[in-house]
Amino acid sequence: MFHVEHQKKVQVMSGSYFEVIVVGGGHAGVEAAGAAARMGCRTLLVTHQLDAIGALSCNPAIGGIGKGHIVREIEAMGGLMGRAADAAAIQSRTLNQSKGPAVQAVRIQADRPQYARQIRLQLDAHSNLQLFQDAVVDLLVEGGRCVGVMGRSAGVLRAQAVVLATGTFLAGRVHIGGVNYESGRAGEPAANQLANVLRHHQLPVGRLKTGTPPRIDRRSINEETLAKQYGDKPRPRFAPFAVGAEWQKALPERPCLVSYTSVQAHDLIRSALNESPMYSGAVTGVGPRYCPSIEDKVVRFADREKHQIFLEPEGLDSNELYPNGISTGLPLRIQQEVLHLCEGLERAHITRPGYAIEYDYVDPRSLRRNLELEALPGLYLAGQINGTTGYEEAAGQGLIAGVNAALQIRGDAVWVPQRDEAYIGVMIDDLVTTGVTEPYRMFTSRAEHRLQLRGDNAEQRLLPMAYELGLVSDARWRQYADYQEQLDQERARLQATRVSPQTLTPRQQALLGQGLRRDQTLYDLLRRPELDYEAVLAIGDLEPSTERALALGRQLEIEARYDGYLVRQAHENRRYQHYARAPLPQALDYQAIEGLSTEVKERLRRTQPPTVGDAAQLPGVTPAAISLLLVHLRRNGWLRLPKEEGAGD
Amino acid sequence: MATPEGRGAVAVVRLSGPEAFELAGQIVGDLPEARYAGLRVFRGATGEVIDQGIVICFPAPHSYTGENVVELQGHGGRAVTRALLDALRAVGARPAERGEFTQRAFLHGQMDLAQAEAVAALIDADSQVARRAALRSLQGALGEWVDEVASAIQQIRAQIEAELDFSDDLHEAGEETDDIGPPLESVRTRIRSIRQRTVAGTHLRHGLKVALIGVPNAGKSSLMNALVGSDVSIVNELPGTTRDVMRERIGLGEREIELQDTAGIRAGDEVGAVEHEGVRRALHAMDHADVVVLVTDANTPLTQWERHVLAQLDPTRSVVVRNKIDLDGALPLSARPTESLTRFMVCDVSALTGSGLDELRERLHELVAERDDVEPLAGEQRHLEALDRADEALAEAVRVERLQLGREITAEQLREAQLVLLGITRRDDNEALLDQIFRSFCIGK
């Protein structure tokens, strides 16, 4: 037997015993390893190329709307990504500044080598985390559990939990025009052996596609004619609370350049469509709707005369540019000609061709919420293997997989943030309940609690739990608690200071603008869009309370602005929670519930969730399924709702 | 049982479920071809002949419930029907619970929730107009209308969500959203129109509410009895939800109304606390009724209480009755302080002799028809609540836009409006929204 054979081999690293093994050194892998190590587990990170740890393998940008929110959450839980990005930034911007604070987010352009270095430094700071260079060729399975991996050189590597964050394109096939070949990411070898292992374990595997643009040499373009985009001053940060010299250093700034395609370029693309693998039928996988190839853009938005190309610098010491917006599977010759028909790129030299790629992913509906495979306990999957795309999405999953691997080893209960706690919670819920049909990327519109899930309150949402789990240090906790105390005091001060229409001075009148109809607290006044914290202090004749007052004030402005809307959402949540606590009878015959899919019935039967809320957490169990469950319980008189706590409001 | 129990020309028994064909076969022998009517003899467990009738088979999923369905049409009559039901029970069928067929149809995806509830309304429908409204809803009209509005909201959402999530992509193309106030208002107008029609539908089902108010000695109760007693189509007596309201349903033309006798207004002529209470109750009744009938005594001048009430009444939905017109002391209309009555439709009536009752009925019919002068849709209170909540959220969205409190807040209001409306047909939204965004805008650098 396949697996018995493995066990006969000598365990090479037998001197060391690991609790958690993380396979992969990408964004999911490093967050998983970092989290497990911070929680005190003896952790091994295995990757086929140690020098590739923390590589930004696609475009050199981190954050953005939705994605930047995830980076803030990772930072609040002591993760690596935010700090590394701050330290490697060669340009930082806050996006959506004309919109409300809930949808604003930071995006940075990173110096690739610096980013990788910053990740490596953080990993190296943990004495209970070891790195090891080897290719993982198989999983070690005993008694239905994953108990380690097989390294090509090392042989048996045992652990109590394994996080698979291989990231690279599983069973990838690259297409450039009519040329196609097996490949991993950006010239790396394809991970075929691992893909075969997953198939061997009968995991449900699907196929996705995506693409990249050709890279070009900065020296070959006409920079002078192109608009330049610089970052904000001062630079916004993902980790504003980070202290220490390392995090305060700033690299020099590099702008992005903006070019456009042209009508001539579009005509050329149209005439060459039959050579594009997406249109010739060579690629059948589903591509992401939010990241269409330039072929798709030209076909679907035929009336557009030009599309933007955002030229991102690859780093301080690199001459390469990443032309974001023109991913393509056209033949290299056409890629070259198309570029030459774009503004400022008339003589552009391609350093790496663009390509379309198809690859395998594991249907994430086969995962539990803690990202552990239902069919193979002890094995956690994180990142692109679950059908997601993006560094940030991968990192968020890695963190949760690492945390839960560590919790499993401690014998503690699973922890996964809920949809109203974190974008990471939204993502995991989407993945395990609805699965994916295209590479999954975060958008703020996916979060129905968007006004609550903000960048400014990531620490309030997640840091207390992170501290309880052991993800953040005592020092970080004290820093947070101190900030929180000042925030509470300042809020209380504003709530305690009233202004009254009867006693308004002309100066206050002028500051107020609109006037005052009734007694209001300064906190109430903060809700008015035209009044900021400073204005409100002036109206109340108050001085800033501390040096930090402005930062506190900004956060109070945001809070006050959304307060009324959040109260309403909280109420809806409570109503749901009411049902969530209703117990499910032990002997409930799920087969008898009409309308449920066979799959859901089977899952419920197997897992026997103790409450309706637990059932709702199961993969594949949709709100509609919960409604049917509730109807069934009620019809049979089995619905026992717990008593409402307190009088309610 | 598909037809009401009791005597009738035909009794229809429907059997639904995976084994419906096998069970029916034990009663009627070989079954006719699917969807064709066949004449068969119905036999009981011991082989005795019960009846002879028509048998039609509807194989799943092309049946009402989405399961195998057999329809047995026998002769009406209690004994025959009971024997048939007993025979069916003996071979393993069980009587359906109330609404179970419809519920099964819903669960098997044969109809959306709005349609399922329309079936319930159809079964309950007591008047011709109500039946038509229920049918229209059953054909999906309410669901379609609501879906249409929900998709109009989704269109606006796609625009502003794209702007929130992909501002960079849109900015370059000059696709920034303009004023969404007008499209929002147009959606609100449509919601209100659906709402009006659904209200008309609930009126048809539950009867438009007509409140009788007046001082105790004006003869309210006798008027109510006269109206109810003279009508053969009394449907039933609904239990009052509060102790002090008597309710009766009566037919009025092809519609139904619910008469409410708001007892408990015990105010005489004196001004003071008691009168205040009387006015308050009358106002409450007026607020909760569709049409108000103020019953006065034609033999006495208007009381101060009556004048208070008249000042509050809406003439477009009220009738003033001068009761006891048969008595000698009845004052002619011209002899009354008229200024407070000129705005109103006035009927001289004698509840005792019945004179003027037909005219009153006609006036009520006019008012009721006027108030329901829309194509009614069968809907439930739940639908009304959803429409109201959606409209409320949209109103807030309009306010947020006007005060420029933030598009992300507008977006959440629209999300709520759409989800609440989709709740009517229970369809899921998130993927559809993203799809609309990516179809409408060129996203992705």
PDB file of C-alpha atoms in Angstrom, chain A residues 41-271:
ATOM      1  CA  CYS A  41       3.528  25.653  18.707  1.00  0.00           C
ATOM      2  CA  ARG A  42       6.741  24.061  17.518  1.00  0.00           C
ATOM      3  CA  THR A  43       6.320  24.861  13.870  1.00  0.00           C
ATOM      4  CA  LEU A  44       8.072  23.840  10.663  1.00  0.00           C
ATOM      5  CA  LEU A  45       7.650  25.735   7.421  1.00  0.00           C
ATOM      6  CA  VAL A  46       8.584  23.585   4.430  1.00  0.00           C
ATOM      7  CA  THR A  47       8.976  25.191   1.052  1.00  0.00           C
ATOM      8  CA  HIS A  48      10.740  24.123  -2.111  1.00  0.00           C
ATOM      9  CA  GLN A  49      12.673  27.405  -2.253  1.00  0.00           C
ATOM     10  CA  LEU A  50      13.574  29.248   0.946  1.00  0.00           C
ATOM     11  CA  ASP A  51      14.650  32.275  -1.029  1.00  0.00           C
ATOM     12  CA  ALA A  52      11.140  32.604  -2.415  1.00  0.00           C
ATOM     13  CA  ILE A  53       9.548  33.124   1.014  1.00  0.00           C
ATOM     14  CA  GLY A  54       7.327  36.186   0.958  1.00  0.00           C
ATOM     15  CA  ALA A  55       7.591  36.624  -2.801  1.00  0.00           C
ATOM     16  CA  LEU A  56       5.112  38.975  -4.454  1.00  0.00           C
ATOM     17  CA  SER A  57       4.589  36.769  -7.438  1.00  0.00           C
ATOM     18  CA  CYS A  58       1.985  38.836  -9.254  1.00  0.00           C
ATOM     19  CA  ASN A  59       1.771  42.637  -9.246  1.00  0.00           C
ATOM     20  CA  PRO A  60       3.860  44.459  -6.647  1.00  0.00           C
ATOM     21  CA  ALA A  61       0.958  46.094  -4.795  1.00  0.00           C
ATOM     22  CA  ILE A  62      -0.614  45.266  -1.451  1.00  0.00           C
ATOM     23  CA  GLY A  63      -3.985  46.404  -0.154  1.00  0.00           C
ATOM     24  CA  GLY A  64      -6.732  48.339  -1.862  1.00  0.00           C
ATOM     25  CA  ILE A  65     -10.447  48.461  -1.223  1.00  0.00           C
ATOM     26  CA  GLY A  66     -11.556  45.272   0.527  1.00  0.00           C
ATOM     27  CA  LYS A  67      -8.072  43.795   0.374  1.00  0.00           C
ATOM     28  CA  GLY A  68      -6.613  46.623   2.464  1.00  0.00           C
ATOM     29  CA  HIS A  69      -9.343  45.954   5.021  1.00  0.00           C
ATOM     30  CA  ILE A  70      -8.088  42.379   5.294  1.00  0.00           C
ATOM     31  CA  VAL A  71      -4.502  43.594   5.793  1.00  0.00           C
ATOM     32  CA  ARG A  72      -5.708  45.762   8.687  1.00  0.00           C
ATOM     33  CA  GLU A  73      -7.380  42.729  10.240  1.00  0.00           C
ATOM     34  CA  ILE A  74      -4.225  40.660   9.858  1.00  0.00           C
ATOM     35  CA  GLU A  75      -2.300  43.454  11.548  1.00  0.00           C
ATOM     36  CA  ALA A  76      -4.810  43.568  14.422  1.00  0.00           C
ATOM     37  CA  MET A  77      -4.181  39.870  14.990  1.00  0.00           C
ATOM     38  CA  GLY A  78      -0.422  40.287  15.100  1.00  0.00           C
ATOM     39  CA  GLY A  79       0.175  39.102  11.531  1.00  0.00           C
ATOM     40  CA  LEU A  80       3.110  39.811   9.274  1.00  0.00           C
ATOM     41  CA  MET A  81       1.659  41.360   6.148  1.00  0.00           C
ATOM     42  CA  GLY A  82       0.805  44.917   7.249  1.00  0.00           C
ATOM     43  CA  ARG A  83       4.161  45.632   8.857  1.00  0.00           C
ATOM     44  CA  ALA A  84       6.130  44.137   6.006  1.00  0.00           C
ATOM     45  CA  ALA A  85       4.103  46.163   3.509  1.00  0.00           C
ATOM     46  CA  ASP A  86       4.638  49.407   5.432  1.00  0.00           C
ATOM     47  CA  ALA A  87       8.362  48.791   5.586  1.00  0.00           C
ATOM     48  CA  ALA A  88       8.625  47.827   1.911  1.00  0.00           C
ATOM     49  CA  ALA A  89       6.383  50.603   0.583  1.00  0.00           C
ATOM     50  CA  ILE A  90       7.743  52.763  -2.207  1.00  0.00           C
ATOM     51  CA  GLN A  91       4.377  54.487  -2.529  1.00  0.00           C
ATOM     52  CA  SER A  92       1.317  54.531  -0.275  1.00  0.00           C
ATOM     53  CA  ARG A  93      -2.162  55.869  -0.922  1.00  0.00           C
ATOM     54  CA  THR A  94      -5.509  55.895   0.795  1.00  0.00           C
ATOM     55  CA  LEU A  95      -8.080  54.935  -1.831  1.00  0.00           C
ATOM     56  CA  ASN A  96     -11.659  56.250  -1.935  1.00  0.00           C
ATOM     57  CA  GLN A  97     -10.830  59.440  -0.052  1.00  0.00           C
ATOM     58  CA  SER A  98     -13.874  61.101  -1.568  1.00  0.00           C
ATOM     59  CA  LYS A  99     -16.065  58.356  -0.093  1.00  0.00           C
ATOM     60  CA  GLY A 100     -16.897  57.519   3.495  1.00  0.00           C
ATOM     61  CA  PRO A 101     -14.350  56.048   5.905  1.00  0.00           C
ATOM     62  CA  ALA A 102     -15.918  52.569   5.856  1.00  0.00           C
ATOM     63  CA  VAL A 103     -14.870  52.072   2.237  1.00  0.00           C
ATOM     64  CA  GLN A 104     -11.484  53.758   2.431  1.00  0.00           C
ATOM     65  CA  ALA A 105      -8.409  51.577   2.401  1.00  0.00           C
ATOM     66  CA  VAL A 106      -4.666  51.792   2.021  1.00  0.00           C
ATOM     67  CA  ARG A 107      -2.802  50.439  -0.980  1.00  0.00           C
ATOM     68  CA  ILE A 108       0.951  50.423  -1.278  1.00  0.00           C
ATOM     69  CA  GLN A 109       3.418  49.669  -4.043  1.00  0.00           C
ATOM     70  CA  ALA A 110       6.128  47.433  -2.646  1.00  0.00           C
ATOM     71  CA  ASP A 111       9.771  46.908  -3.339  1.00  0.00           C
ATOM     72  CA  ARG A 112       9.717  43.160  -3.925  1.00  0.00           C
ATOM     73  CA  PRO A 113      13.058  42.180  -2.341  1.00  0.00           C
ATOM     74  CA  GLN A 114      12.418  44.425   0.652  1.00  0.00           C
ATOM     75  CA  TYR A 115       8.996  42.897   1.205  1.00  0.00           C
ATOM     76  CA  ALA A 116      10.389  39.362   1.153  1.00  0.00           C
ATOM     77  CA  ARG A 117      13.160  40.439   3.504  1.00  0.00           C
ATOM     78  CA  GLN A 118      10.671  41.950   5.975  1.00  0.00           C
ATOM     79  CA  ILE A 119       8.633  38.751   6.008  1.00  0.00           C
ATOM     80  CA  ARG A 120      11.723  36.642   6.561  1.00  0.00           C
ATOM     81  CA  LEU A 121      12.878  38.887   9.412  1.00  0.00           C
ATOM     82  CA  GLN A 122       9.579  38.456  11.188  1.00  0.00           C
ATOM     83  CA  LEU A 123       9.616  34.679  10.768  1.00  0.00           C
ATOM     84  CA  ASP A 124      13.190  34.506  12.016  1.00  0.00           C
ATOM     85  CA  ALA A 125      12.203  36.294  15.206  1.00  0.00           C
ATOM     86  CA  HIS A 126      10.396  33.159  16.447  1.00  0.00           C
ATOM     87  CA  SER A 127      12.661  30.596  18.085  1.00  0.00           C
ATOM     88  CA  ASN A 128       9.983  27.886  17.867  1.00  0.00           C
ATOM     89  CA  LEU A 129       9.659  28.257  14.099  1.00  0.00           C
ATOM     90  CA  GLN A 130      12.011  26.366  11.790  1.00  0.00           C
ATOM     91  CA  LEU A 131      12.373  26.689   8.044  1.00  0.00           C
ATOM     92  CA  PHE A 132      13.196  23.768   5.767  1.00  0.00           C
ATOM     93  CA  GLN A 133      13.771  23.592   2.041  1.00  0.00           C
ATOM     94  CA  ASP A 134      12.224  20.542   0.422  1.00  0.00           C
ATOM     95  CA  ALA A 135       9.512  19.624  -2.056  1.00  0.00           C
ATOM     96  CA  VAL A 136       6.504  17.994  -0.422  1.00  0.00           C
ATOM     97  CA  VAL A 137       5.480  14.991  -2.490  1.00  0.00           C
ATOM     98  CA  ASP A 138       2.827  13.315  -0.375  1.00  0.00           C
ATOM     99  CA  LEU A 139       0.706  13.488   2.738  1.00  0.00           C
ATOM    100  CA  LEU A 140       1.108  11.139   5.642  1.00  0.00           C
ATOM    101  CA  VAL A 141      -2.248   9.643   6.594  1.00  0.00           C
ATOM    102  CA  GLU A 142      -2.890   7.329   9.540  1.00  0.00           C
ATOM    103  CA  GLY A 143      -6.274   6.212  10.769  1.00  0.00           C
ATOM    104  CA  GLY A 144      -8.017   8.733   8.557  1.00  0.00           C
ATOM    105  CA  ARG A 145      -6.008  11.658   9.915  1.00  0.00           C
ATOM    106  CA  CYS A 146      -3.257  13.679   8.331  1.00  0.00           C
ATOM    107  CA  VAL A 147      -0.214  13.199  10.557  1.00  0.00           C
ATOM    108  CA  GLY A 148       2.518  14.746   8.464  1.00  0.00           C
ATOM    109  CA  VAL A 149       3.993  15.043   4.999  1.00  0.00           C
ATOM    110  CA  MET A 150       6.563  13.326   2.846  1.00  0.00           C
ATOM    111  CA  GLY A 151       9.465  15.504   1.745  1.00  0.00           C
ATOM    112  CA  ARG A 152      11.340  14.546  -1.395  1.00  0.00           C
ATOM    113  CA  SER A 153      14.651  14.732   0.482  1.00  0.00           C
ATOM    114  CA  ALA A 154      13.550  14.470   4.091  1.00  0.00           C
ATOM    115  CA  GLY A 155      11.121  11.599   3.834  1.00  0.00           C
ATOM    116  CA  VAL A 156       8.661  11.416   6.720  1.00  0.00           C
ATOM    117  CA  LEU A 157       7.940  14.687   8.504  1.00  0.00           C
ATOM    118  CA  ARG A 158       5.476  14.143  11.318  1.00  0.00           C
ATOM    119  CA  ALA A 159       3.185  16.694  12.959  1.00  0.00           C
ATOM    120  CA  GLN A 160      -0.171  16.878  14.725  1.00  0.00           C
ATOM    121  CA  ALA A 161      -1.519  19.266  12.146  1.00  0.00           C
ATOM    122  CA  VAL A 162      -0.542  20.193   8.597  1.00  0.00           C
ATOM    123  CA  VAL A 163      -1.386  23.421   6.806  1.00  0.00           C
ATOM    124  CA  LEU A 164      -1.237  23.091   3.048  1.00  0.00           C
ATOM    125  CA  ALA A 165      -0.586  26.536   1.590  1.00  0.00           C
ATOM    126  CA  THR A 166       1.147  25.588  -1.589  1.00  0.00           C
ATOM    127  CA  GLY A 167      -0.258  28.576  -3.414  1.00  0.00           C
ATOM    128  CA  THR A 168       1.397  27.941  -6.689  1.00  0.00           C
ATOM    129  CA  PHE A 169      -0.720  26.913  -9.618  1.00  0.00           C
ATOM    130  CA  LEU A 170      -1.592  23.278  -9.036  1.00  0.00           C
ATOM    131  CA  ALA A 171      -1.364  21.301 -12.254  1.00  0.00           C
ATOM    132  CA  GLY A 172      -0.973  24.613 -14.032  1.00  0.00           C
ATOM    133  CA  ARG A 173      -0.968  24.931 -17.806  1.00  0.00           C
ATOM    134  CA  VAL A 174       0.293  28.137 -19.365  1.00  0.00           C
ATOM    135  CA  HIS A 175      -1.039  29.405 -22.676  1.00  0.00           C
ATOM    136  CA  ILE A 176       0.702  32.011 -24.817  1.00  0.00           C
ATOM    137  CA  GLY A 177      -1.095  32.088 -28.133  1.00  0.00           C
ATOM    138  CA  GLY A 178      -0.937  28.599 -29.570  1.00  0.00           C
ATOM    139  CA  VAL A 179       1.939  27.619 -27.292  1.00  0.00           C
ATOM    140  CA  ASN A 180       1.074  25.845 -24.077  1.00  0.00           C
ATOM    141  CA  TYR A 181       3.037  23.935 -21.464  1.00  0.00           C
ATOM    142  CA  GLU A 182       2.838  22.722 -17.887  1.00  0.00           C
ATOM    143  CA  SER A 183       4.031  25.320 -15.436  1.00  0.00           C
ATOM    144  CA  GLY A 184       3.764  26.704 -11.936  1.00  0.00           C
ATOM    145  CA  ARG A 185       3.747  30.390 -11.213  1.00  0.00           C
ATOM    146  CA  ALA A 186       6.068  32.693 -13.108  1.00  0.00           C
ATOM    147  CA  GLY A 187       8.411  30.039 -14.395  1.00  0.00           C
ATOM    148  CA  GLU A 188       8.273  27.768 -11.341  1.00  0.00           C
ATOM    149  CA  PRO A 189       7.735  24.055 -11.977  1.00  0.00           C
ATOM    150  CA  ALA A 190       4.127  22.861 -11.932  1.00  0.00           C
ATOM    151  CA  ALA A 191       3.030  21.168  -8.718  1.00  0.00           C
ATOM    152  CA  ASN A 192       1.708  18.081 -10.443  1.00  0.00           C
ATOM    153  CA  GLN A 193       2.665  15.573  -7.829  1.00  0.00           C
ATOM    154  CA  LEU A 194       0.724  17.386  -5.137  1.00  0.00           C
ATOM    155  CA  ALA A 195      -2.257  17.788  -7.465  1.00  0.00           C
ATOM    156  CA  ASN A 196      -2.179  14.026  -7.926  1.00  0.00           C
ATOM    157  CA  VAL A 197      -2.067  13.532  -4.155  1.00  0.00           C
ATOM    158  CA  LEU A 198      -5.198  15.648  -3.727  1.00  0.00           C
ATOM    159  CA  ARG A 199      -6.919  13.644  -6.451  1.00  0.00           C
ATOM    160  CA  HIS A 200      -5.724  10.460  -4.753  1.00  0.00           C
ATOM    161  CA  HIS A 201      -7.515  11.533  -1.574  1.00  0.00           C
ATOM    162  CA  GLN A 202     -10.635  12.082  -3.643  1.00  0.00           C
ATOM    163  CA  LEU A 203     -10.939  15.737  -2.843  1.00  0.00           C
ATOM    164  CA  PRO A 204     -13.317  17.601  -5.122  1.00  0.00           C
ATOM    165  CA  VAL A 205     -11.015  19.435  -7.507  1.00  0.00           C
ATOM    166  CA  GLY A 206     -12.098  22.080  -9.987  1.00  0.00           C
ATOM    167  CA  ARG A 207     -10.319  24.211 -12.555  1.00  0.00           C
ATOM    168  CA  LEU A 208      -9.947  27.992 -12.760  1.00  0.00           C
ATOM    169  CA  LYS A 209      -8.131  30.319 -15.086  1.00  0.00           C
ATOM    170  CA  THR A 210      -6.480  33.667 -14.833  1.00  0.00           C
ATOM    171  CA  GLY A 211      -3.853  35.648 -16.679  1.00  0.00           C
ATOM    172  CA  THR A 212      -0.989  38.091 -16.373  1.00  0.00           C
ATOM    173  CA  PRO A 213       0.252  40.932 -18.553  1.00  0.00           C
ATOM    174  CA  PRO A 214       3.691  41.002 -20.193  1.00  0.00           C
ATOM    175  CA  ARG A 215       6.351  42.786 -18.079  1.00  0.00           C
ATOM    176  CA  ILE A 216       8.249  45.564 -19.760  1.00  0.00           C
ATOM    177  CA  ASP A 217      11.567  47.381 -19.372  1.00  0.00           C
ATOM    178  CA  ARG A 218      11.214  50.884 -17.988  1.00  0.00           C
ATOM    179  CA  ARG A 219      14.190  52.090 -20.039  1.00  0.00           C
ATOM    180  CA  SER A 220      12.406  51.225 -23.282  1.00  0.00           C
ATOM    181  CA  ILE A 221       9.341  53.418 -22.727  1.00  0.00           C
ATOM    182  CA  ASN A 222       8.723  57.117 -23.143  1.00  0.00           C
ATOM    183  CA  GLU A 223       8.252  58.067 -19.490  1.00  0.00           C
ATOM    184  CA  GLU A 224       8.021  61.806 -20.127  1.00  0.00           C
ATOM    185  CA  THR A 225       4.730  61.543 -22.027  1.00  0.00           C
ATOM    186  CA  LEU A 226       3.000  59.513 -19.305  1.00  0.00           C
ATOM    187  CA  ALA A 227       1.070  60.844 -16.314  1.00  0.00           C
ATOM    188  CA  LYS A 228       2.662  59.968 -12.981  1.00  0.00           C
ATOM    189  CA  GLN A 229       0.808  58.985  -9.861  1.00  0.00           C
ATOM    190  CA  TYR A 230       2.426  59.635  -6.492  1.00  0.00           C
ATOM    191  CA  GLY A 231       1.325  58.528  -3.059  1.00  0.00           C
ATOM    192  CA  ASP A 232      -0.136  60.500  -0.158  1.00  0.00           C
ATOM    193  CA  LYS A 233       1.902  62.574   2.287  1.00  0.00           C
ATOM    194  CA  PRO A 234       2.208  61.586   5.059  1.00  0.00           C
ATOM    195  CA  ARG A 235       2.220  57.956   3.993  1.00  0.00           C
ATOM    196  CA  PRO A 236      -0.778  56.039   5.289  1.00  0.00           C
ATOM    197  CA  ARG A 237       0.168  52.821   7.062  1.00  0.00           C
ATOM    198  CA  PHE A 238      -1.357  49.416   7.669  1.00  0.00           C
ATOM    199  CA  ALA A 239       0.266  49.252  11.085  1.00  0.00           C
ATOM    200  CA  PRO A 240      -0.012  52.767  12.518  1.00  0.00           C
ATOM    201  CA  PHE A 241       0.634  51.447  16.009  1.00  0.00           C
ATOM    202  CA  ALA A 242       3.862  49.673  15.157  1.00  0.00           C
ATOM    203  CA  VAL A 243       6.751  51.059  17.195  1.00  0.00           C
ATOM    204  CA  GLY A 244      10.477  50.578  16.800  1.00  0.00           C
ATOM    205  CA  ALA A 245      13.010  51.887  14.332  1.00  0.00           C
ATOM    206  CA  GLU A 246      12.548  49.076  11.822  1.00  0.00           C
ATOM    207  CA  TRP A 247       8.937  50.044  11.165  1.00  0.00           C
ATOM    208  CA  GLN A 248       9.508  53.757  10.982  1.00  0.00           C
ATOM    209  CA  LYS A 249      12.084  53.663   8.197  1.00  0.00           C
ATOM    210  CA  ALA A 250      10.675  54.773   4.879  1.00  0.00           C
ATOM    211  CA  LEU A 251      12.025  53.768   1.490  1.00  0.00           C
ATOM    212  CA  PRO A 252      12.245  56.376  -1.268  1.00  0.00           C
ATOM    213  CA  GLU A 253       9.078  56.884  -3.274  1.00  0.00           C
ATOM    214  CA  ARG A 254       8.475  55.698  -6.835  1.00  0.00           C
ATOM    215  CA  PRO A 255       5.447  56.818  -8.859  1.00  0.00           C
ATOM    216  CA  CYS A 256       3.188  54.656 -10.978  1.00  0.00           C
ATOM    217  CA  LEU A 257       2.784  55.664 -14.628  1.00  0.00           C
ATOM    218  CA  VAL A 258      -0.484  55.812 -16.489  1.00  0.00           C
ATOM    219  CA  SER A 259      -0.761  54.777 -20.131  1.00  0.00           C
ATOM    220  CA  TYR A 260      -3.726  53.938 -22.370  1.00  0.00           C
ATOM    221  CA  THR A 261      -4.513  51.464 -25.079  1.00  0.00           C
ATOM    222  CA  SER A 262      -5.698  52.863 -28.425  1.00  0.00           C
ATOM    223  CA  VAL A 263      -8.295  52.210 -31.106  1.00  0.00           C
ATOM    224  CA  GLN A 264      -5.512  50.763 -33.273  1.00  0.00           C
ATOM    225  CA  ALA A 265      -4.471  48.418 -30.460  1.00  0.00           C
ATOM    226  CA  HIS A 266      -8.098  47.270 -30.063  1.00  0.00           C
ATOM    227  CA  ASP A 267      -8.408  46.623 -33.808  1.00  0.00           C
ATOM    228  CA  LEU A 268      -5.274  44.506 -33.701  1.00  0.00           C
ATOM    229  CA  ILE A 269      -6.535  42.520 -30.709  1.00  0.00           C
ATOM    230  CA  ARG A 270      -9.863  41.935 -32.429  1.00  0.00           C
ATOM    231  CA  SER A 271      -8.176  40.685 -35.579  1.00  0.00           C
TER     232      SER A 271
END
